[in-house]
Amino acid sequence: MCLLSNNVIPGTRGTAFGTDAKEEMDLKKVQNSILSIEGIIEVLINFSVFPREFTVFSNKMIPVHVIESKAKSVGFHAITKDPFHI
């Protein structure tokens, strides 16, 4: 495990997550839950892929497990994607 795979790093790239939420309403619940974390500035949902993905942008380093816990709190999973995917 490394710094990049265990944390959301501040900047313009963001960290991508896959989720089992499918409906727009469910994705909005996940988005709003994650936005409540201090330091998260934006959560972009990608509706064009399946399984659904969202990208989290922050202004400080945030552990991935915090985001996973917030998604679980509304009944869904969030799993990080490969940070080096091209």
C-alpha positions as a LaTeX table, in Angstrom:
\begin{tabular}{lrrr}
\hline
Residue & $x$ (\AA) & $y$ (\AA) & $z$ (\AA) \\
\hline
Met1 & 0.00 & 0.00 & 0.00 \\
Cys2 & 1.18 & 3.48 & $-0.70$ \\
Leu3 & 0.33 & 7.09 & $-0.07$ \\
Leu4 & $-1.49$ & 7.43 & $-3.41$ \\
Ser5 & $-3.67$ & 4.35 & $-3.06$ \\
Asn6 & $-4.63$ & 4.94 & 0.59 \\
Asn7 & $-5.52$ & 8.65 & 0.36 \\
Val8 & $-7.34$ & 11.21 & $-1.71$ \\
Ile9 & $-4.57$ & 13.62 & $-2.64$ \\
Pro10 & $-5.39$ & 17.34 & $-3.03$ \\
Gly11 & $-5.23$ & 18.68 & $-6.55$ \\
Thr12 & $-6.96$ & 18.69 & $-9.90$ \\
Arg13 & $-6.71$ & 14.97 & $-10.68$ \\
Gly14 & $-8.98$ & 13.59 & $-7.94$ \\
Thr15 & $-9.46$ & 9.96 & $-6.96$ \\
Ala16 & $-11.91$ & 7.70 & $-8.80$ \\
Phe17 & $-14.20$ & 5.25 & $-6.99$ \\
Gly18 & $-16.53$ & 2.57 & $-8.27$ \\
Thr19 & $-19.88$ & 2.09 & $-6.55$ \\
Asp20 & $-22.78$ & $-0.32$ & $-6.51$ \\
Ala21 & $-25.31$ & 2.53 & $-6.47$ \\
Lys22 & $-27.19$ & 2.54 & $-9.78$ \\
Glu23 & $-30.08$ & 4.99 & $-9.59$ \\
Glu24 & $-29.50$ & 8.73 & $-9.79$ \\
Met25 & $-31.20$ & 9.28 & $-6.43$ \\
Asp26 & $-28.90$ & 6.73 & $-4.77$ \\
Leu27 & $-25.82$ & 8.28 & $-6.37$ \\
Lys28 & $-26.91$ & 11.70 & $-5.08$ \\
Lys29 & $-27.18$ & 10.22 & $-1.55$ \\
Val30 & $-23.62$ & 8.93 & $-1.81$ \\
Gln31 & $-22.45$ & 12.27 & $-3.24$ \\
Asn32 & $-24.08$ & 14.31 & $-0.46$ \\
Ser33 & $-22.72$ & 12.00 & 2.22 \\
Ile34 & $-19.16$ & 12.31 & 0.90 \\
Leu35 & $-19.48$ & 16.09 & 0.49 \\
Ser36 & $-20.12$ & 16.30 & 4.25 \\
Ile37 & $-16.50$ & 15.26 & 4.91 \\
Glu38 & $-14.30$ & 18.20 & 5.85 \\
Gly39 & $-11.85$ & 18.91 & 3.02 \\
Ile40 & $-13.94$ & 17.46 & 0.17 \\
Ile41 & $-14.59$ & 20.17 & $-2.39$ \\
Glu42 & $-16.31$ & 18.26 & $-5.20$ \\
Val43 & $-17.72$ & 14.85 & $-6.09$ \\
Leu44 & $-18.33$ & 14.26 & $-9.81$ \\
Ile45 & $-20.55$ & 11.34 & $-10.82$ \\
Asn46 & $-19.91$ & 9.57 & $-14.13$ \\
Phe47 & $-23.28$ & 8.30 & $-15.40$ \\
Ser48 & $-21.87$ & 7.02 & $-18.70$ \\
Val49 & $-20.08$ & 3.93 & $-17.34$ \\
Phe50 & $-21.25$ & 0.81 & $-15.58$ \\
Pro51 & $-20.64$ & 0.11 & $-12.80$ \\
Arg52 & $-21.07$ & 3.75 & $-11.86$ \\
Glu53 & $-18.06$ & 5.81 & $-10.89$ \\
Phe54 & $-17.49$ & 9.04 & $-9.06$ \\
Thr55 & $-14.38$ & 11.17 & $-8.66$ \\
Val56 & $-13.58$ & 12.91 & $-5.38$ \\
Phe57 & $-11.58$ & 16.14 & $-5.23$ \\
Ser58 & $-10.21$ & 17.54 & $-1.98$ \\
Asn59 & $-8.17$ & 20.41 & $-0.63$ \\
Lys60 & $-6.39$ & 18.22 & 1.93 \\
Met61 & $-5.29$ & 14.60 & 2.20 \\
Ile62 & $-8.19$ & 12.35 & 3.20 \\
Pro63 & $-7.90$ & 8.60 & 3.91 \\
Val64 & $-9.84$ & 6.42 & 1.48 \\
His65 & $-11.43$ & 4.48 & 4.34 \\
Val66 & $-13.24$ & 7.66 & 5.46 \\
Ile67 & $-14.92$ & 7.95 & 2.05 \\
Glu68 & $-15.72$ & 4.23 & 2.02 \\
Ser69 & $-17.35$ & 4.59 & 5.46 \\
Lys70 & $-19.46$ & 7.55 & 4.34 \\
Ala71 & $-20.74$ & 5.59 & 1.33 \\
Lys72 & $-21.55$ & 2.62 & 3.59 \\
Ser73 & $-23.48$ & 4.92 & 5.94 \\
Val74 & $-26.07$ & 5.45 & 3.17 \\
Gly75 & $-26.14$ & 1.77 & 2.18 \\
Phe76 & $-23.65$ & 1.54 & $-0.71$ \\
His77 & $-20.05$ & 0.59 & $-1.32$ \\
Ala78 & $-17.21$ & 2.72 & $-2.71$ \\
Ile79 & $-14.04$ & 1.07 & $-4.00$ \\
Thr80 & $-11.03$ & 3.01 & $-5.25$ \\
Lys81 & $-9.92$ & 2.60 & $-8.82$ \\
Asp82 & $-6.27$ & 2.15 & $-9.82$ \\
Pro83 & $-4.55$ & 5.53 & $-9.31$ \\
Phe84 & $-2.20$ & 4.83 & $-12.25$ \\
His85 & $-4.87$ & 3.84 & $-14.78$ \\
Ile86 & $-4.17$ & 5.43 & $-18.16$ \\
\hline
\end{tabular}
